[in-house]
Short mmCIF file of C-alpha atoms and ligand atoms in Angstrom, two decimals:
data_model
loop_
_atom_site.label_atom_id
_atom_site.label_comp_id
_atom_site.label_asym_id
_atom_site.label_seq_id
_atom_site.Cartn_x
_atom_site.Cartn_y
_atom_site.Cartn_z
CA MET A 149 -40.32 57.12 -99.65
CA ILE A 150 -40.61 59.19 -96.60
CA THR A 151 -44.07 62.49 -96.99
CA PHE A 152 -43.41 65.93 -94.99
CA TYR A 153 -46.47 66.40 -95.08
CA ASN A 154 -47.83 70.03 -93.51
CA HIS A 155 -50.47 69.11 -90.99
CA ALA A 156 -51.29 73.18 -90.72
CA HIS A 157 -52.01 73.21 -94.42
CA THR A 158 -56.32 73.39 -93.14
CA LEU A 159 -54.98 77.07 -91.50
CA HIS A 160 -55.39 78.59 -95.46
CA GLN A 161 -59.19 78.50 -96.38
CA GLY A 162 -59.67 80.56 -98.91
CA LYS A 163 -63.39 80.94 -99.93
CA MET A 164 -64.08 82.06 -103.01
CA GLU A 165 -62.12 83.33 -106.00
CA MET A 166 -63.18 85.76 -109.28
CA PHE A 167 -63.55 84.02 -111.73
CA ARG A 168 -65.26 85.85 -115.35
CA GLY A 169 -66.92 88.68 -112.88
CA GLN A 170 -68.69 85.90 -110.41
CA MET A 171 -66.93 85.29 -106.65
CA VAL A 172 -67.11 81.06 -107.09
CA PRO A 173 -65.79 79.01 -104.39
CA CYS A 174 -62.21 78.11 -104.09
CA PHE A 175 -61.00 75.12 -106.06
CA GLU A 176 -57.52 75.22 -104.14
CA VAL A 177 -59.68 73.02 -100.68
CA PRO A 178 -58.07 71.38 -98.11
CA ALA A 179 -59.35 68.48 -99.15
CA ARG A 180 -57.31 67.69 -101.49
CA ALA A 181 -54.15 66.99 -99.21
CA ASP A 182 -56.29 64.38 -96.85
CA HIS A 183 -57.13 62.64 -99.65
CA VAL A 184 -53.27 62.42 -101.39
CA LEU A 185 -52.37 62.09 -97.28
CA SER A 186 -55.27 59.21 -97.00
CA GLU A 187 -53.92 57.04 -100.47
CA ILE A 188 -49.82 57.64 -98.94
CA VAL A 189 -51.47 56.15 -96.12
CA ALA A 190 -54.17 53.25 -97.14
CA ARG A 191 -51.18 52.42 -100.07
CA ARG A 192 -48.17 52.14 -97.14
CA LEU A 193 -46.35 54.54 -99.25
CA GLY A 194 -44.41 55.63 -96.64
CA THR A 195 -42.78 56.94 -93.17
CA VAL A 196 -45.01 60.79 -93.12
CA ALA A 197 -42.82 62.93 -90.93
CA SER A 198 -43.71 66.55 -89.78
CA PRO A 199 -40.78 69.27 -91.19
CA GLN A 200 -37.95 70.20 -89.51
CA PRO A 201 -38.08 73.54 -87.85
CA PHE A 202 -36.10 75.45 -90.92
CA ASP A 203 -33.66 78.21 -91.38
CA PRO A 204 -35.60 81.75 -92.30
CA ALA A 205 -32.98 82.59 -93.65
CA VAL A 206 -33.77 80.08 -96.75
CA LEU A 207 -37.15 81.88 -97.45
CA ALA A 208 -34.56 85.18 -98.42
CA GLY A 209 -32.10 83.76 -101.20
CA ILE A 210 -35.33 83.59 -103.11
CA HIS A 211 -38.18 85.95 -101.83
CA ASP A 212 -38.00 89.12 -101.68
CA PRO A 213 -37.40 90.70 -98.39
CA ALA A 214 -40.42 93.57 -98.07
CA TYR A 215 -42.34 90.30 -100.09
CA LEU A 216 -42.07 88.55 -97.28
CA GLN A 217 -42.53 91.23 -94.24
CA PHE A 218 -46.67 91.91 -96.89
CA LEU A 219 -47.17 87.90 -96.00
CA GLU A 220 -46.99 88.24 -92.61
CA HIS A 221 -48.68 90.76 -91.23
CA ALA A 222 -51.29 90.68 -94.78
CA TRP A 223 -53.82 89.90 -92.48
CA ASP A 224 -53.48 91.86 -89.87
CA ASP A 225 -53.16 94.94 -91.70
CA TRP A 226 -56.70 94.15 -93.42
CA VAL A 227 -58.39 93.81 -90.93
CA ALA A 228 -56.58 96.82 -89.57
CA MET A 229 -58.09 98.57 -92.42
CA ASP A 230 -61.83 98.06 -91.30
CA PRO A 231 -62.48 95.21 -88.06
CA ALA A 232 -65.54 93.72 -91.18
CA ASN A 233 -63.12 92.33 -92.71
CA LYS A 234 -62.32 89.62 -90.57
CA ASP A 235 -65.05 88.03 -92.02
CA HIS A 236 -63.51 87.88 -95.65
CA ASP A 237 -60.93 86.77 -97.82
CA ALA A 238 -58.56 89.70 -98.86
CA LEU A 239 -57.64 89.68 -102.51
CA PRO A 240 -56.56 92.67 -104.85
CA SER A 241 -58.70 95.36 -106.72
CA VAL A 242 -55.95 97.63 -108.27
CA TRP A 243 -52.69 96.58 -109.87
CA PRO A 244 -49.62 98.76 -110.23
CA ASN A 245 -48.97 98.16 -114.33
CA HIS A 246 -49.98 100.42 -117.55
CA GLY A 247 -47.63 103.18 -116.94
CA LEU A 248 -48.29 102.77 -113.21
CA ARG A 249 -45.62 103.44 -110.85
CA SER A 250 -44.57 100.20 -108.80
CA ASP A 251 -40.88 101.11 -107.06
CA VAL A 252 -42.68 103.79 -104.14
CA LEU A 253 -45.08 101.66 -102.41
CA PRO A 254 -47.86 102.72 -101.11
CA GLU A 255 -49.04 102.44 -97.83
CA ASN A 256 -52.68 101.40 -98.23
CA PHE A 257 -53.26 97.81 -97.72
CA ALA A 258 -55.69 97.39 -100.83
CA ALA A 259 -53.11 99.00 -102.58
CA ARG A 260 -50.17 96.95 -101.44
CA MET A 261 -52.51 93.66 -101.84
CA GLY A 262 -52.72 94.71 -105.19
CA ARG A 263 -48.39 95.52 -105.52
CA TYR A 264 -47.64 91.39 -105.45
CA ALA A 265 -50.09 90.12 -107.06
CA PHE A 266 -50.86 88.81 -110.27
CA ASP A 267 -54.37 87.20 -110.55
CA THR A 268 -58.09 87.80 -108.16
CA GLY A 269 -57.98 84.14 -108.09
CA SER A 270 -55.92 83.53 -105.16
CA PRO A 271 -58.02 84.46 -101.32
CA LEU A 272 -55.44 85.38 -98.86
CA THR A 273 -56.53 84.57 -94.77
CA SER A 274 -56.33 84.94 -91.21
CA GLY A 275 -54.35 81.39 -92.03
CA THR A 276 -52.40 81.97 -95.65
CA TRP A 277 -49.08 82.49 -94.53
CA ALA A 278 -48.46 79.71 -91.19
CA ALA A 279 -49.79 77.42 -93.26
CA ALA A 280 -47.68 78.42 -96.28
CA LEU A 281 -44.30 78.81 -94.39
CA GLU A 282 -44.90 75.46 -92.69
CA GLY A 283 -45.40 74.85 -96.70
CA ALA A 284 -41.62 75.59 -96.76
CA SER A 285 -40.76 74.22 -94.37
CA CYS A 286 -41.61 70.16 -95.86
CA ALA A 287 -40.30 71.95 -99.16
CA VAL A 288 -36.88 72.68 -97.48
CA SER A 289 -36.88 69.27 -95.39
CA ALA A 290 -38.05 66.84 -98.74
CA ALA A 291 -34.40 68.63 -99.78
CA HIS A 292 -32.04 67.83 -97.23
CA HIS A 293 -33.56 64.75 -96.19
CA VAL A 294 -32.66 63.57 -99.99
CA PHE A 295 -29.44 65.42 -99.87
CA ASP A 296 -28.28 63.55 -96.95
CA GLY A 297 -29.18 60.72 -99.77
CA ALA A 298 -32.24 59.06 -99.79
CA ARG A 299 -33.60 58.35 -103.22
CA ALA A 300 -36.17 60.42 -103.18
CA ALA A 301 -39.11 62.06 -100.46
CA PHE A 302 -41.80 64.43 -101.13
CA SER A 303 -43.30 67.46 -99.37
CA LEU A 304 -47.23 67.04 -99.55
CA SER A 305 -48.68 70.35 -98.36
CA ARG A 306 -51.28 73.09 -99.49
CA PRO A 307 -51.25 76.18 -100.71
CA PRO A 308 -48.99 75.46 -103.09
CA GLY A 309 -45.93 77.89 -105.02
CA HIS A 310 -45.21 77.64 -108.36
CA HIS A 311 -47.02 80.10 -109.34
CA ALA A 312 -45.42 82.68 -106.42
CA GLY A 313 -42.85 84.54 -108.07
CA SER A 314 -40.15 86.60 -105.71
CA ASP A 315 -42.32 89.79 -105.13
CA PHE A 316 -45.01 88.75 -106.10
CA PHE A 317 -48.06 85.73 -105.32
CA GLY A 318 -50.99 84.69 -107.40
CA GLY A 319 -52.25 81.08 -109.07
CA TYR A 320 -52.89 80.05 -105.42
CA CYS A 321 -49.44 80.14 -104.69
CA PHE A 322 -47.06 82.49 -101.73
CA LEU A 323 -44.61 80.90 -100.69
CA ASN A 324 -42.76 79.03 -104.17
CA ASN A 325 -41.63 75.88 -102.43
CA ALA A 326 -40.08 74.14 -105.15
CA ALA A 327 -37.70 76.74 -105.80
CA LEU A 328 -36.65 76.61 -101.94
CA ALA A 329 -36.48 73.31 -102.22
CA ALA A 330 -33.76 73.48 -104.68
CA GLN A 331 -31.58 76.30 -102.98
CA ALA A 332 -31.84 74.33 -100.10
CA LEU A 333 -29.57 72.03 -101.92
CA ARG A 334 -27.98 74.32 -103.44
CA ASP A 335 -27.01 75.18 -99.94
CA ARG A 336 -26.35 72.57 -99.13
CA GLY A 337 -23.65 72.01 -101.60
CA MET A 338 -24.89 70.98 -105.08
CA GLU A 339 -23.80 72.80 -107.68
CA ARG A 340 -26.17 72.33 -110.51
CA VAL A 341 -29.98 72.21 -109.40
CA ALA A 342 -32.90 70.85 -112.25
CA ILE A 343 -36.89 71.51 -111.40
CA LEU A 344 -39.01 69.80 -113.81
CA ASP A 345 -42.73 71.53 -113.35
CA ILE A 346 -45.15 68.95 -113.99
CA ASP A 347 -48.00 71.31 -113.06
CA TYR A 348 -50.61 71.79 -115.55
CA HIS A 349 -50.14 76.08 -115.29
CA HIS A 350 -47.45 76.90 -116.39
CA GLY A 351 -44.85 78.16 -113.04
CA ASN A 352 -44.23 81.41 -113.80
CA GLY A 353 -43.43 81.85 -110.50
CA THR A 354 -39.85 79.36 -110.45
CA GLN A 355 -39.47 80.81 -114.43
CA GLN A 356 -38.54 84.10 -113.13
CA ILE A 357 -37.03 84.01 -109.71
CA PHE A 358 -34.57 80.88 -112.30
CA TYR A 359 -34.68 83.08 -115.76
CA GLN A 360 -31.27 84.81 -114.85
CA ARG A 361 -29.25 82.11 -112.58
CA PRO A 362 -26.85 79.57 -114.74
CA ASP A 363 -27.37 77.45 -111.33
CA VAL A 364 -30.29 75.79 -111.21
CA PHE A 365 -32.86 74.64 -114.99
CA PHE A 366 -36.32 74.67 -114.95
CA ALA A 367 -38.43 73.63 -117.52
CA SER A 368 -41.87 72.84 -117.34
CA ILE A 369 -45.00 71.54 -119.06
CA HIS A 370 -48.35 72.75 -119.63
CA GLY A 371 -50.96 73.94 -121.57
CA ASP A 372 -50.49 76.55 -124.24
CA PRO A 373 -50.27 80.28 -122.12
CA ARG A 374 -52.21 81.73 -125.54
CA THR A 375 -55.38 80.04 -123.77
CA GLU A 376 -54.31 78.16 -121.13
CA TYR A 377 -53.71 80.55 -117.46
CA PRO A 378 -51.31 82.78 -116.76
CA PHE A 379 -51.10 83.15 -119.59
CA PHE A 380 -48.52 85.73 -119.80
CA LEU A 381 -45.55 83.50 -120.10
CA GLY A 382 -44.67 80.01 -120.83
CA HIS A 383 -43.62 80.65 -124.64
CA ALA A 384 -41.29 78.05 -125.95
CA ASP A 385 -39.52 81.50 -127.20
CA GLU A 386 -37.96 82.14 -123.15
CA THR A 387 -35.01 80.38 -122.83
CA GLY A 388 -33.66 82.38 -120.02
CA ALA A 389 -31.90 85.40 -119.42
CA GLY A 390 -27.53 86.56 -119.73
CA ALA A 391 -25.78 84.43 -116.89
CA GLY A 392 -29.47 81.91 -117.24
CA VAL A 393 -29.38 81.36 -121.57
CA GLY A 394 -30.72 78.03 -122.08
CA CYS A 395 -31.58 77.37 -118.95
CA ASN A 396 -35.31 77.65 -118.96
CA LEU A 397 -37.27 75.25 -121.63
CA ASN A 398 -41.22 75.87 -121.59
CA LEU A 399 -42.87 72.75 -123.95
CA PRO A 400 -46.30 74.77 -124.26
CA MET A 401 -49.29 72.00 -125.42
CA PRO A 402 -52.53 72.50 -127.10
CA ARG A 403 -55.85 71.33 -124.31
CA GLY A 404 -56.72 67.98 -125.19
CA THR A 405 -53.36 66.99 -125.48
CA GLY A 406 -52.87 63.63 -124.19
CA PHE A 407 -50.88 61.11 -122.32
CA LYS A 408 -49.33 59.72 -125.64
CA VAL A 409 -48.19 63.07 -127.09
CA TRP A 410 -48.00 64.77 -123.56
CA ARG A 411 -45.11 61.44 -123.36
CA VAL A 412 -43.17 62.29 -125.60
CA ALA A 413 -42.76 65.95 -124.13
CA LEU A 414 -42.06 64.29 -121.34
CA LYS A 415 -38.64 62.56 -122.03
CA HIS A 416 -37.45 65.35 -124.01
CA ALA A 417 -37.74 67.59 -121.38
CA LEU A 418 -36.01 64.58 -119.23
CA ARG A 419 -33.26 64.43 -122.08
CA ARG A 420 -32.80 68.43 -121.65
CA VAL A 421 -32.32 67.78 -117.63
CA LEU A 422 -29.84 65.77 -117.97
CA GLU A 423 -28.10 66.99 -120.16
CA PHE A 424 -27.61 69.90 -117.12
CA ARG A 425 -25.73 67.23 -115.64
CA PRO A 426 -27.55 68.24 -112.52
CA GLN A 427 -27.20 66.45 -108.77
CA ALA A 428 -30.19 67.13 -108.74
CA LEU A 429 -33.97 66.75 -109.40
CA VAL A 430 -37.16 68.04 -107.69
CA VAL A 431 -40.53 67.95 -109.43
CA SER A 432 -43.49 70.64 -109.83
CA LEU A 433 -45.85 67.57 -109.46
CA GLY A 434 -49.08 69.20 -110.18
CA LEU A 435 -52.42 66.88 -110.82
CA ASP A 436 -54.44 69.22 -112.53
CA THR A 437 -53.11 67.01 -115.79
CA PHE A 438 -55.84 64.42 -115.67
CA GLU A 439 -58.65 65.17 -118.14
CA GLY A 440 -61.37 64.68 -115.23
CA ASP A 441 -58.87 68.28 -113.40
CA PRO A 442 -62.56 71.10 -113.53
CA ILE A 443 -60.44 74.00 -114.34
CA SER A 444 -57.24 72.53 -116.76
CA GLY A 445 -57.39 69.91 -120.41
CA PHE A 446 -54.82 67.65 -120.62
CA LYS A 447 -56.43 63.89 -120.83
CA LEU A 448 -53.69 61.40 -118.83
CA GLN A 449 -56.17 59.05 -117.24
CA SER A 450 -54.68 57.60 -113.30
CA ALA A 451 -53.18 54.14 -114.78
CA ASP A 452 -50.73 56.72 -116.19
CA TYR A 453 -49.33 58.02 -113.51
CA TYR A 454 -47.07 55.15 -113.29
CA ALA A 455 -45.30 55.33 -116.34
CA VAL A 456 -45.04 59.32 -115.10
CA GLY A 457 -42.54 58.37 -112.26
CA GLU A 458 -41.45 55.22 -114.64
CA ASP A 459 -39.98 57.83 -116.70
CA LEU A 460 -39.03 60.27 -113.50
CA ALA A 461 -36.79 57.17 -111.67
CA ALA A 462 -35.98 56.73 -115.01
CA ALA A 463 -33.29 60.20 -114.95
CA ASP A 464 -31.86 58.58 -112.21
CA LEU A 465 -31.35 61.39 -109.77
CA PRO A 466 -32.07 62.42 -106.15
CA THR A 467 -35.50 62.98 -106.33
CA VAL A 468 -37.69 65.62 -104.36
CA PHE A 469 -41.51 65.64 -105.13
CA ILE A 470 -43.27 68.79 -104.00
CA PHE A 471 -46.67 68.44 -104.64
CA GLU A 472 -48.93 71.32 -106.25
CA GLY A 473 -52.42 71.94 -108.35
CA GLY A 474 -54.56 69.07 -108.91
CA TYR A 475 -57.95 69.90 -108.79
CA ALA A 476 -60.38 66.62 -109.60
CA VAL A 477 -60.30 66.19 -105.57
CA ALA A 478 -61.86 62.39 -105.64
CA GLN A 479 -59.19 61.66 -107.45
CA LEU A 480 -56.69 63.08 -106.55
CA GLY A 481 -54.80 60.90 -103.94
CA VAL A 482 -54.46 57.96 -106.35
CA ASN A 483 -53.12 60.37 -108.84
CA ALA A 484 -50.67 61.58 -106.94
CA VAL A 485 -49.53 57.86 -105.34
CA ASN A 486 -49.72 56.47 -108.66
CA VAL A 487 -46.28 59.18 -109.30
CA LEU A 488 -45.01 58.13 -105.97
CA GLU A 489 -45.79 54.26 -106.12
CA GLY A 490 -44.18 54.48 -110.22
CA PHE A 491 -41.44 55.95 -108.97
CA GLU A 492 -40.64 53.35 -106.14
CA ARG A 493 -40.79 50.46 -108.65
CA ALA A 494 -38.77 51.70 -111.21
CA ALA A 495 -36.11 53.48 -108.97
CA ALA A 496 -35.74 49.96 -106.92
C1 LIG B 533 -51.73 75.70 -108.59
C2 LIG B 533 -52.46 75.63 -109.43
O1 LIG B 533 -52.42 75.15 -109.91
N1 LIG B 533 -52.56 76.91 -109.88
C3 LIG B 533 -54.04 77.40 -111.00
C4 LIG B 533 -53.92 78.65 -111.39
C5 LIG B 533 -55.44 78.24 -112.10
N2 LIG B 533 -56.00 79.68 -111.32
C6 LIG B 533 -57.34 80.35 -112.35
C7 LIG B 533 -58.42 79.23 -112.54
C8 LIG B 533 -59.80 79.57 -113.40
C9 LIG B 533 -60.10 79.32 -113.29
N3 LIG B 533 -61.54 78.36 -114.31
C10 LIG B 533 -62.39 78.06 -113.67
C11 LIG B 533 -62.94 77.59 -114.73
C12 LIG B 533 -64.62 76.62 -114.64
N4 LIG B 533 -65.48 75.58 -115.82
ZN1 LIG B 534 -51.77 73.85 -111.63
#
């Protein structure tokens, strides 16, 4: 399987995130992608390629133009507020909810930051835009490769994407790579595409982007939002709206869920995906379902990820893998490549 690797990922390197009233070191670190890359090379999964340059028009199919403008210039605007800001990452501190207006965009950068962010855990740094943009091109390249006939392709990039919506960032995510891959397949002419999100956290951004669309089915297996991040979306009764009614499937599972029970949900999600009759599958591949993950609560073990790959291959769809979360850094490479190798063995 070909891997499109984001060589620019290290440009995004947050220092601290807010957690329960304290600044703690970021969980989403560059070593994550490095470990996955070295495991791919060590186990000879296949070619590692740089992404093709991509038409920025793809971004406008998913994200709001004003949001893209905000992201592109955010770091410069942050430093323009106060030159001393260059020494620390940008985080929001005020939000337009609870009866406040979000229809008038303030000029003040800190206020605009709050307009576009939904948490205080996603520092924006000097290289965030450059890294995220190159990551988007990895996702689009992987989608194009699959459209052109490959059985599968892997986009290995960070920052991750599935929490980013049409006009917001959060959950370490800025551009929604899985959504961009799905859109790239649609733009090439596929009529129906499915996204299956197996990250521990609900893919609230992906759900928001496609919630009213009948052409992209979104299914997610995740920690129950009653107790798990991102808390405010991901319940089972969210099934789509308008033209998208019936095209959204959430399978929340309690903290502590192990592979046996999780796998039943995976098979159920795959059945629903197949009922949609998609021409391709995009997998939001988070590995934070691992029992050793420091911020998550499922109990999958490293060997289980082979079976995950086999189950995904059994759907028999052209498949684009998009790297998302997973914070047990030392085991992340093994777990990710176990999925991909399990898929390849079963798909062969
Ligand atoms: C892509 C992705 O997996 N994003 C996840 C974002 C989760 N952010 C909230 C993290 C809460 C950290 N909890 C720390 C517990 C330490 N014991
Ligand atoms: Zn996650």
